[in-house]
Amino acid sequence: MPTKTDVRHIVREHTQAIKQRGGKASVLDRLLLWALPCTVGLAAGLCSVHVADALLAVISILAGLSFALAIFVFELRMTLGNKFRQTSYVLALVDDLFSNVLYSILVGVFTVVLGAVVKMFEPSSAIEHASALERVGTGLVVATAIHYLVTFLMCLKSLHAAYREIRKD
């Protein structure tokens, strides 16, 4: 993959950021981040649910807000780098938050693009039945949308944790 468009490091850093102190992600985190979206996506695909335009609009808006949050967190990290030691827990929280926000942007943009592609191939009327490919596409869009929303909530929780730690000092 060309180095300018390689986003694997974003996924890798996000994966590291969701791990607990013991080096493993909690079972509940795994269920919420992966099992819930996959289950709901599978159900949506099997039930031939159509991807709502409103869902893609909401994900687009939230992904845009995630871009703004990434800029804010970047500036916060630069500011706090002068105030705290580099090994500080506060800086570790902010670094994890930045990783999570970048990952949420990646998932949000992927969801919207995938949703747009799926919408292009949706049946034009309610009479037409969805093909297997359309069902798979729908399931993937729903799964990535839920994964995005859970990741976005995780970012908000991380932002709150960083704020709480900064407020202590």
Coordinates of N, CA, C and O in Angstrom, one line a residue:
M1 N 0.8 -1.2 0.0 CA 0.0 0.0 0.0 C 0.9 1.2 0.0 O 1.9 1.3 0.7
P2 N 0.5 2.3 -0.8 CA 1.4 3.5 -0.8 C 1.4 4.1 0.6 O 0.4 4.1 1.4
T3 N 2.6 4.6 1.0 CA 2.7 5.1 2.3 C 1.9 6.3 2.6 O 1.5 6.6 3.8
K4 N 1.5 7.1 1.6 CA 0.7 8.3 1.9 C -0.7 8.0 2.3 O -1.4 8.7 2.9
T5 N -1.2 6.8 1.8 CA -2.6 6.4 2.1 C -2.7 5.2 3.0 O -3.8 4.7 3.3
D6 N -1.6 4.8 3.6 CA -1.7 3.6 4.5 C -2.2 4.1 5.9 O -1.6 4.9 6.5
V7 N -3.3 3.5 6.2 CA -4.0 3.9 7.5 C -3.9 2.8 8.6 O -4.5 2.9 9.6
R8 N -3.1 1.8 8.3 CA -3.0 0.7 9.2 C -2.4 1.1 10.6 O -2.9 0.6 11.6
H9 N -1.6 2.1 10.6 CA -1.0 2.6 11.9 C -2.1 3.3 12.7 O -2.1 3.2 14.0
I10 N -3.1 3.9 12.1 CA -4.2 4.4 12.9 C -5.0 3.3 13.5 O -5.4 3.4 14.7
V11 N -5.3 2.3 12.8 CA -6.0 1.1 13.4 C -5.2 0.5 14.5 O -5.7 0.1 15.5
R12 N -3.9 0.3 14.3 CA -3.0 -0.3 15.3 C -3.0 0.5 16.6 O -3.1 0.0 17.7
E13 N -2.9 1.8 16.4 CA -2.8 2.7 17.6 C -4.1 2.7 18.3 O -4.2 2.8 19.6
H14 N -5.2 2.7 17.6 CA -6.6 2.6 18.2 C -6.7 1.3 19.0 O -7.2 1.3 20.1
T15 N -6.2 0.2 18.4 CA -6.3 -1.1 19.1 C -5.5 -1.1 20.4 O -5.9 -1.6 21.4
Q16 N -4.3 -0.4 20.3 CA -3.5 -0.3 21.5 C -4.2 0.6 22.6 O -4.2 0.3 23.8
A17 N -4.9 1.6 22.1 CA -5.6 2.5 23.0 C -6.7 1.9 23.8 O -7.1 2.4 24.9
I18 N -7.4 0.9 23.2 CA -8.6 0.4 23.9 C -8.2 -0.7 24.9 O -9.1 -1.2 25.6
K19 N -6.9 -1.0 25.0 CA -6.5 -2.0 25.9 C -6.4 -1.4 27.3 O -6.1 -0.3 27.5
Q20 N -6.7 -2.3 28.3 CA -6.7 -1.9 29.7 C -5.2 -1.9 30.2 O -4.3 -2.3 29.4
R21 N -5.0 -1.6 31.4 CA -3.7 -1.6 32.0 C -3.0 -3.0 31.9 O -1.8 -3.1 31.7
G22 N -3.8 -4.1 31.9 CA -3.2 -5.4 31.9 C -2.8 -5.8 30.5 O -2.3 -6.9 30.2
G23 N -3.1 -5.0 29.5 CA -2.7 -5.3 28.1 C -3.8 -5.9 27.3 O -3.6 -6.4 26.2
K24 N -5.0 -6.1 27.8 CA -6.1 -6.7 27.1 C -7.3 -5.7 27.1 O -7.5 -5.0 28.1
A25 N -8.1 -5.8 26.0 CA -9.3 -5.0 26.0 C -10.4 -5.8 26.8 O -10.4 -7.0 26.9
S26 N -11.2 -5.1 27.5 CA -12.2 -5.7 28.3 C -13.2 -6.5 27.4 O -13.4 -6.1 26.3
V27 N -13.9 -7.5 28.0 CA -14.8 -8.3 27.2 C -16.0 -7.4 26.8 O -16.5 -7.5 25.7
L28 N -16.4 -6.5 27.7 CA -17.6 -5.6 27.4 C -17.2 -4.7 26.2 O -18.0 -4.5 25.3
D29 N -16.0 -4.2 26.3 CA -15.5 -3.3 25.2 C -15.5 -4.0 23.8 O -16.0 -3.5 22.8
R30 N -15.0 -5.3 23.8 CA -15.0 -6.1 22.6 C -16.4 -6.3 22.1 O -16.7 -6.3 20.9
L31 N -17.3 -6.6 23.1 CA -18.7 -6.9 22.7 C -19.4 -5.7 22.1 O -20.0 -5.7 21.0
L32 N -19.2 -4.5 22.7 CA -19.8 -3.3 22.2 C -19.1 -2.8 20.9 O -19.8 -2.4 20.0
L33 N -17.8 -2.9 20.7 CA -17.1 -2.5 19.6 C -17.3 -3.4 18.4 O -17.3 -2.9 17.2
W34 N -17.4 -4.7 18.6 CA -17.3 -5.6 17.5 C -18.6 -6.5 17.4 O -19.2 -6.6 16.3
A35 N -18.9 -7.2 18.5 CA -20.0 -8.1 18.4 C -21.4 -7.5 18.2 O -22.2 -7.9 17.4
L36 N -21.7 -6.4 18.9 CA -23.0 -5.7 18.7 C -23.1 -5.2 17.3 O -24.1 -5.5 16.6
P37 N -22.1 -4.5 16.7 CA -22.3 -4.0 15.3 C -22.5 -5.2 14.3 O -23.3 -5.1 13.4
C38 N -21.7 -6.2 14.5 CA -21.8 -7.4 13.6 C -23.1 -8.1 13.7 O -23.7 -8.4 12.7
T39 N -23.6 -8.2 14.9 CA -24.9 -8.9 15.1 C -26.1 -8.0 14.5 O -26.9 -8.6 13.7
V40 N -26.1 -6.7 14.7 CA -27.1 -5.9 14.2 C -27.0 -5.8 12.7 O -28.0 -5.8 11.9
G41 N -25.7 -5.7 12.2 CA -25.5 -5.6 10.7 C -26.0 -6.9 10.1 O -26.6 -6.9 9.0
L42 N -25.7 -8.1 10.7 CA -26.2 -9.3 10.1 C -27.7 -9.4 10.1 O -28.3 -9.8 9.1
A43 N -28.3 -8.9 11.2 CA -29.8 -8.9 11.2 C -30.4 -8.0 10.2 O -31.4 -8.3 9.5
A44 N -29.8 -6.8 10.0 CA -30.2 -5.8 9.0 C -30.1 -6.4 7.6 O -31.0 -6.2 6.7
G45 N -29.0 -7.1 7.3 CA -28.8 -7.7 6.0 C -29.8 -8.8 5.7 O -30.4 -8.9 4.7
L46 N -30.0 -9.6 6.7 CA -31.0 -10.8 6.6 C -32.4 -10.3 6.4 O -33.2 -10.9 5.7
C47 N -32.7 -9.1 7.1 CA -34.1 -8.6 7.0 C -34.3 -7.7 5.8 O -35.3 -7.1 5.7
S48 N -33.3 -7.5 5.0 CA -33.3 -6.6 3.8 C -33.7 -5.2 4.2 O -34.5 -4.5 3.5
V49 N -33.2 -4.7 5.2 CA -33.4 -3.3 5.6 C -32.7 -2.4 4.6 O -31.6 -2.6 4.2
H50 N -33.3 -1.3 4.3 CA -32.7 -0.3 3.4 C -31.9 0.7 4.2 O -32.4 1.1 5.3
V51 N -30.8 1.1 3.7 CA -30.0 2.1 4.4 C -30.7 3.5 4.3 O -30.9 3.9 3.1
A52 N -31.0 4.0 5.4 CA -31.7 5.3 5.4 C -30.7 6.5 5.0 O -29.6 6.5 5.5
D53 N -31.2 7.4 4.2 CA -30.4 8.6 3.9 C -30.0 9.3 5.2 O -28.9 9.9 5.3
A54 N -30.9 9.4 6.1 CA -30.7 10.1 7.4 C -29.5 9.5 8.2 O -28.8 10.2 8.8
L55 N -29.4 8.2 8.1 CA -28.3 7.5 8.8 C -27.0 8.0 8.3 O -26.1 8.4 9.0
L56 N -26.9 8.0 6.9 CA -25.6 8.5 6.3 C -25.4 10.0 6.6 O -24.2 10.4 6.7
A57 N -26.4 10.8 6.6 CA -26.3 12.2 6.9 C -25.8 12.4 8.4 O -24.9 13.2 8.6
V58 N -26.3 11.6 9.3 CA -25.9 11.7 10.7 C -24.4 11.3 10.8 O -23.6 12.0 11.5
I59 N -24.0 10.2 10.2 CA -22.7 9.7 10.3 C -21.7 10.8 9.6 O -20.6 11.0 10.1
S60 N -22.2 11.4 8.5 CA -21.4 12.4 7.8 C -21.1 13.6 8.8 O -20.0 14.1 8.9
I61 N -22.2 14.0 9.4 CA -22.0 15.2 10.3 C -21.1 14.8 11.5 O -20.2 15.6 11.9
L62 N -21.3 13.7 12.1 CA -20.5 13.3 13.3 C -19.0 13.1 12.8 O -18.1 13.4 13.6
A63 N -18.8 12.6 11.6 CA -17.4 12.4 11.2 C -16.8 13.8 11.0 O -15.6 13.9 11.3
G64 N -17.5 14.7 10.5 CA -17.0 16.1 10.4 C -16.7 16.7 11.8 O -15.7 17.3 11.9
L65 N -17.6 16.4 12.7 CA -17.3 16.9 14.1 C -16.0 16.2 14.7 O -15.3 16.7 15.4
S66 N -15.9 14.9 14.3 CA -14.7 14.2 14.7 C -13.4 14.9 14.2 O -12.4 14.9 14.9
F67 N -13.5 15.4 12.9 CA -12.3 16.1 12.4 C -12.0 17.3 13.3 O -10.8 17.5 13.6
A68 N -13.0 18.0 13.7 CA -12.8 19.2 14.5 C -12.2 18.8 15.9 O -11.3 19.4 16.4
L69 N -12.8 17.6 16.4 CA -12.2 17.1 17.7 C -10.8 16.7 17.6 O -10.0 17.0 18.5
A70 N -10.4 16.1 16.4 CA -9.0 15.8 16.2 C -8.1 17.0 16.3 O -7.0 16.9 16.9
I71 N -8.5 18.1 15.7 CA -7.7 19.3 15.7 C -7.6 19.8 17.1 O -6.5 20.2 17.6
F72 N -8.7 19.8 17.9 CA -8.7 20.2 19.2 C -7.8 19.4 20.1 O -7.0 19.9 20.9
V73 N -7.9 18.1 20.0 CA -7.0 17.2 20.8 C -5.5 17.4 20.4 O -4.7 17.3 21.3
F74 N -5.3 17.6 19.1 CA -3.9 17.8 18.7 C -3.3 19.1 19.4 O -2.2 19.1 19.9
E75 N -4.1 20.2 19.4 CA -3.7 21.4 20.0 C -3.6 21.2 21.5 O -2.6 21.7 22.1
L76 N -4.5 20.5 22.1 CA -4.4 20.2 23.5 C -3.1 19.4 23.9 O -2.5 19.8 24.9
R77 N -2.8 18.5 23.1 CA -1.6 17.7 23.3 C -0.3 18.6 23.2 O 0.6 18.5 24.0
M78 N -0.3 19.5 22.3 CA 0.8 20.4 22.1 C 0.9 21.3 23.4 O 2.0 21.5 23.9
T79 N -0.2 21.8 23.9 CA -0.2 22.6 25.0 C 0.2 21.9 26.3 O 1.0 22.4 27.1
L80 N -0.4 20.7 26.5 CA -0.1 19.9 27.7 C 1.3 19.4 27.7 O 1.8 19.1 28.8
G81 N 1.9 19.2 26.5 CA 3.3 18.7 26.4 C 4.3 19.6 27.2 O 5.3 19.1 27.7
N82 N 4.0 20.8 27.3 CA 4.8 21.8 28.0 C 4.5 21.8 29.5 O 5.4 22.2 30.3
K83 N 3.3 21.3 29.9 CA 2.9 21.4 31.3 C 3.2 20.1 32.1 O 3.5 20.1 33.3
F84 N 3.1 18.9 31.4 CA 3.3 17.6 32.1 C 4.5 16.9 31.6 O 5.0 17.2 30.4
R85 N 5.0 16.0 32.4 CA 6.2 15.1 32.0 C 5.7 14.2 30.8 O 4.5 13.9 30.8
Q86 N 6.6 13.9 30.0 CA 6.2 13.0 28.8 C 5.6 11.7 29.2 O 4.9 11.0 28.5
T87 N 6.0 11.2 30.4 CA 5.5 9.9 30.9 C 4.2 10.1 31.8 O 3.7 9.1 32.4
S88 N 3.6 11.3 31.8 CA 2.4 11.6 32.6 C 1.2 10.8 32.1 O 1.0 10.5 30.9
Y89 N 0.4 10.4 33.1 CA -0.9 9.7 32.8 C -1.8 10.6 32.0 O -2.5 10.1 31.1
V90 N -1.8 11.9 32.2 CA -2.6 12.8 31.4 C -2.3 12.8 30.0 O -3.1 12.7 29.1
L91 N -1.0 12.8 29.7 CA -0.5 12.8 28.3 C -0.9 11.5 27.6 O -1.2 11.4 26.5
A92 N -0.8 10.4 28.4 CA -1.1 9.1 27.9 C -2.6 9.0 27.5 O -3.0 8.5 26.5
L93 N -3.5 9.6 28.4 CA -4.9 9.7 28.1 C -5.2 10.5 26.8 O -6.0 10.1 26.0
V94 N -4.5 11.6 26.7 CA -4.7 12.5 25.5 C -4.2 11.8 24.2 O -4.8 11.9 23.2
D95 N -3.1 11.1 24.3 CA -2.6 10.3 23.2 C -3.6 9.2 22.8 O -3.8 9.0 21.6
D96 N -4.1 8.5 23.8 CA -5.1 7.5 23.5 C -6.4 8.1 22.8 O -7.0 7.6 21.9
L97 N -6.8 9.3 23.4 CA -7.9 10.0 22.8 C -7.7 10.3 21.4 O -8.6 10.1 20.5
F98 N -6.5 10.8 21.1 CA -6.2 11.2 19.7 C -6.2 10.0 18.8 O -6.8 10.1 17.7
S99 N -5.7 8.9 19.2 CA -5.8 7.6 18.4 C -7.2 7.2 18.2 O -7.6 6.8 17.1
N100 N -8.0 7.3 19.2 CA -9.5 6.9 19.1 C -10.2 7.9 18.1 O -11.0 7.4 17.3
V101 N -9.9 9.2 18.2 CA -10.6 10.1 17.4 C -10.2 9.9 15.9 O -11.0 9.9 15.0
L102 N -8.9 9.7 15.6 CA -8.5 9.4 14.3 C -9.1 8.2 13.7 O -9.6 8.1 12.6
Y103 N -9.2 7.2 14.5 CA -9.9 5.9 14.1 C -11.4 6.2 13.8 O -11.9 5.7 12.9
S104 N -12.0 7.0 14.7 CA -13.4 7.3 14.5 C -13.6 8.0 13.1 O -14.6 7.8 12.4
I105 N -12.7 8.9 12.8 CA -12.8 9.6 11.5 C -12.7 8.6 10.4 O -13.5 8.6 9.4
L106 N -11.8 7.7 10.5 CA -11.5 6.7 9.5 C -12.8 5.8 9.3 O -13.3 5.6 8.2
V107 N -13.4 5.4 10.4 CA -14.6 4.5 10.3 C -15.8 5.3 9.8 O -16.6 4.8 9.0
G108 N -15.9 6.6 10.2 CA -17.0 7.4 9.8 C -17.0 7.7 8.3 O -18.0 7.5 7.6
V109 N -15.8 8.0 7.8 CA -15.7 8.3 6.3 C -15.9 7.0 5.5 O -16.6 7.0 4.5
F110 N -15.3 5.9 6.0 CA -15.6 4.6 5.4 C -17.0 4.2 5.3 O -17.6 3.8 4.3
T111 N -17.7 4.5 6.4 CA -19.2 4.1 6.5 C -20.0 5.0 5.5 O -20.8 4.4 4.8
V112 N -19.7 6.2 5.4 CA -20.4 7.1 4.5 C -20.1 6.7 3.0 O -21.1 6.6 2.2
V113 N -18.9 6.5 2.7 CA -18.5 6.0 1.3 C -19.2 4.7 1.0 O -19.8 4.5 -0.1
L114 N -19.1 3.7 1.9 CA -19.7 2.4 1.7 C -21.2 2.6 1.6 O -21.9 2.0 0.7
G115 N -21.8 3.4 2.4 CA -23.2 3.7 2.3 C -23.7 4.3 1.0 O -24.7 3.9 0.4
A116 N -22.9 5.2 0.5 CA -23.2 5.8 -0.8 C -23.1 4.8 -1.9 O -24.0 4.8 -2.8
V117 N -22.1 3.9 -1.9 CA -22.0 2.9 -2.9 C -23.2 1.9 -2.8 O -23.8 1.6 -3.8
V118 N -23.6 1.5 -1.6 CA -24.7 0.6 -1.4 C -26.0 1.3 -1.9 O -26.9 0.6 -2.5
K119 N -26.2 2.6 -1.6 CA -27.4 3.3 -2.0 C -27.5 3.3 -3.5 O -28.6 3.3 -4.1
M120 N -26.4 3.4 -4.2 CA -26.4 3.4 -5.7 C -27.0 2.1 -6.3 O -27.6 2.2 -7.4
F121 N -26.8 1.0 -5.6 CA -27.3 -0.2 -6.1 C -28.6 -0.8 -5.4 O -28.9 -1.9 -5.6
E122 N -29.2 0.1 -4.6 CA -30.4 -0.3 -4.0 C -31.5 -0.5 -5.0 O -31.6 0.2 -6.0
P123 N -32.5 -1.4 -4.7 CA -33.6 -1.5 -5.7 C -34.4 -0.2 -5.7 O -34.5 0.6 -4.8
S124 N -34.9 0.2 -6.9 CA -35.5 1.5 -7.1 C -36.9 1.5 -6.6 O -37.5 2.5 -6.4
S125 N -37.5 0.4 -6.4 CA -38.9 0.4 -5.8 C -39.0 -0.7 -4.7 O -38.2 -1.6 -4.6
A126 N -40.0 -0.6 -3.9 CA -40.3 -1.5 -2.8 C -40.7 -2.9 -3.4 O -40.6 -3.9 -2.7
I127 N -41.1 -3.0 -4.6 CA -41.5 -4.2 -5.2 C -40.3 -5.1 -5.5 O -40.4 -6.3 -5.3
E128 N -39.2 -4.5 -5.9 CA -38.0 -5.3 -6.2 C -37.4 -5.8 -4.9 O -37.4 -5.2 -3.9
H129 N -36.9 -7.0 -4.9 CA -36.3 -7.6 -3.8 C -34.8 -7.4 -3.8 O -34.2 -7.4 -4.9
A130 N -34.2 -7.3 -2.7 CA -32.8 -7.0 -2.6 C -32.0 -8.3 -2.9 O -32.4 -9.4 -2.5
S131 N -31.0 -8.2 -3.7 CA -30.1 -9.3 -4.0 C -29.2 -9.6 -2.8 O -29.1 -8.9 -1.9
A132 N -28.5 -10.7 -2.9 CA -27.6 -11.1 -1.8 C -26.5 -10.1 -1.6 O -26.2 -9.8 -0.5
L133 N -26.0 -9.5 -2.7 CA -25.0 -8.5 -2.7 C -25.5 -7.3 -2.0 O -24.8 -6.7 -1.1
E134 N -26.7 -6.9 -2.3 CA -27.3 -5.7 -1.6 C -27.5 -5.9 -0.1 O -27.3 -5.1 0.7
R135 N -27.9 -7.2 0.2 CA -28.1 -7.5 1.6 C -26.8 -7.4 2.4 O -26.7 -6.9 3.5
V136 N -25.7 -8.0 1.8 CA -24.4 -7.9 2.4 C -24.0 -6.5 2.5 O -23.5 -6.1 3.6
G137 N -24.2 -5.7 1.5 CA -23.8 -4.2 1.6 C -24.5 -3.5 2.7 O -24.0 -2.8 3.4
T138 N -25.8 -3.8 2.8 CA -26.6 -3.2 3.8 C -26.1 -3.6 5.2 O -26.0 -2.8 6.1
G139 N -25.9 -4.9 5.4 CA -25.4 -5.4 6.6 C -24.0 -4.7 7.0 O -23.8 -4.3 8.2
L140 N -23.2 -4.5 6.0 CA -21.9 -3.9 6.3 C -22.0 -2.4 6.7 O -21.4 -1.9 7.6
V141 N -22.9 -1.7 6.0 CA -23.2 -0.3 6.3 C -23.7 -0.2 7.7 O -23.2 0.7 8.5
V142 N -24.7 -1.0 8.1 CA -25.3 -0.9 9.4 C -24.2 -1.3 10.5 O -24.1 -0.6 11.5
A143 N -23.5 -2.3 10.2 CA -22.4 -2.7 11.2 C -21.4 -1.6 11.4 O -21.0 -1.3 12.5
T144 N -20.9 -1.0 10.3 CA -19.9 0.0 10.4 C -20.5 1.3 11.0 O -19.8 2.0 11.8
A145 N -21.7 1.6 10.7 CA -22.4 2.7 11.4 C -22.5 2.6 12.9 O -22.2 3.5 13.6
I146 N -22.9 1.4 13.3 CA -23.0 1.2 14.8 C -21.6 1.1 15.4 O -21.4 1.7 16.5
H147 N -20.6 0.5 14.7 CA -19.2 0.5 15.2 C -18.7 2.0 15.3 O -18.1 2.3 16.3
Y148 N -19.1 2.8 14.3 CA -18.7 4.2 14.4 C -19.3 4.9 15.6 O -18.6 5.6 16.3
L149 N -20.6 4.7 15.8 CA -21.3 5.4 16.9 C -20.7 4.9 18.2 O -20.5 5.8 19.1
V150 N -20.4 3.7 18.4 CA -19.8 3.2 19.6 C -18.4 3.8 19.8 O -18.0 4.2 20.9
T151 N -17.6 3.9 18.7 CA -16.3 4.4 18.8 C -16.4 5.9 19.1 O -15.6 6.4 19.9
F152 N -17.4 6.6 18.6 CA -17.6 8.0 18.9 C -17.9 8.2 20.4 O -17.3 9.1 21.0
L153 N -18.7 7.4 20.9 CA -19.1 7.4 22.3 C -17.8 7.2 23.2 O -17.6 7.8 24.2
M154 N -17.0 6.2 22.7 CA -15.7 5.9 23.4 C -14.8 7.2 23.4 O -14.2 7.5 24.4
C155 N -14.8 7.9 22.3 CA -14.0 9.1 22.2 C -14.5 10.2 23.3 O -13.7 10.8 23.9
L156 N -15.8 10.3 23.4 CA -16.4 11.2 24.3 C -16.0 10.8 25.8 O -15.7 11.7 26.6
K157 N -16.1 9.5 26.0 CA -15.7 9.0 27.4 C -14.2 9.3 27.6 O -13.8 9.7 28.7
S158 N -13.3 9.1 26.6 CA -11.9 9.4 26.8 C -11.7 10.9 27.0 O -10.8 11.2 27.8
L159 N -12.4 11.7 26.3 CA -12.3 13.1 26.4 C -12.6 13.5 27.8 O -11.9 14.3 28.5
H160 N -13.7 12.9 28.4 CA -14.1 13.2 29.7 C -13.0 12.8 30.7 O -12.7 13.5 31.7
A161 N -12.5 11.6 30.5 CA -11.4 11.1 31.4 C -10.2 12.0 31.4 O -9.6 12.3 32.5
A162 N -9.8 12.4 30.2 CA -8.6 13.4 30.1 C -9.0 14.7 30.8 O -8.1 15.2 31.6
Y163 N -10.1 15.2 30.7 CA -10.5 16.4 31.3 C -10.5 16.3 32.8 O -10.0 17.1 33.6
R164 N -11.0 15.1 33.3 CA -11.0 14.9 34.8 C -9.6 14.8 35.3 O -9.4 15.4 36.4
E165 N -8.7 14.2 34.6 CA -7.3 14.1 35.1 C -6.6 15.5 35.0 O -5.8 15.8 35.9
I166 N -6.9 16.3 34.0 CA -6.3 17.6 33.9 C -6.8 18.5 35.0 O -6.0 19.3 35.6
R167 N -8.0 18.4 35.3 CA -8.7 19.2 36.3 C -8.0 18.9 37.7 O -8.0 19.8 38.6
K168 N -7.6 17.7 37.9 CA -6.9 17.3 39.2 C -5.7 18.1 39.4 O -5.3 18.4 40.6
D169 N -4.9 18.3 38.4 CA -3.6 19.0 38.5 C -3.6 20.5 38.6 O -4.3 21.2 38.3

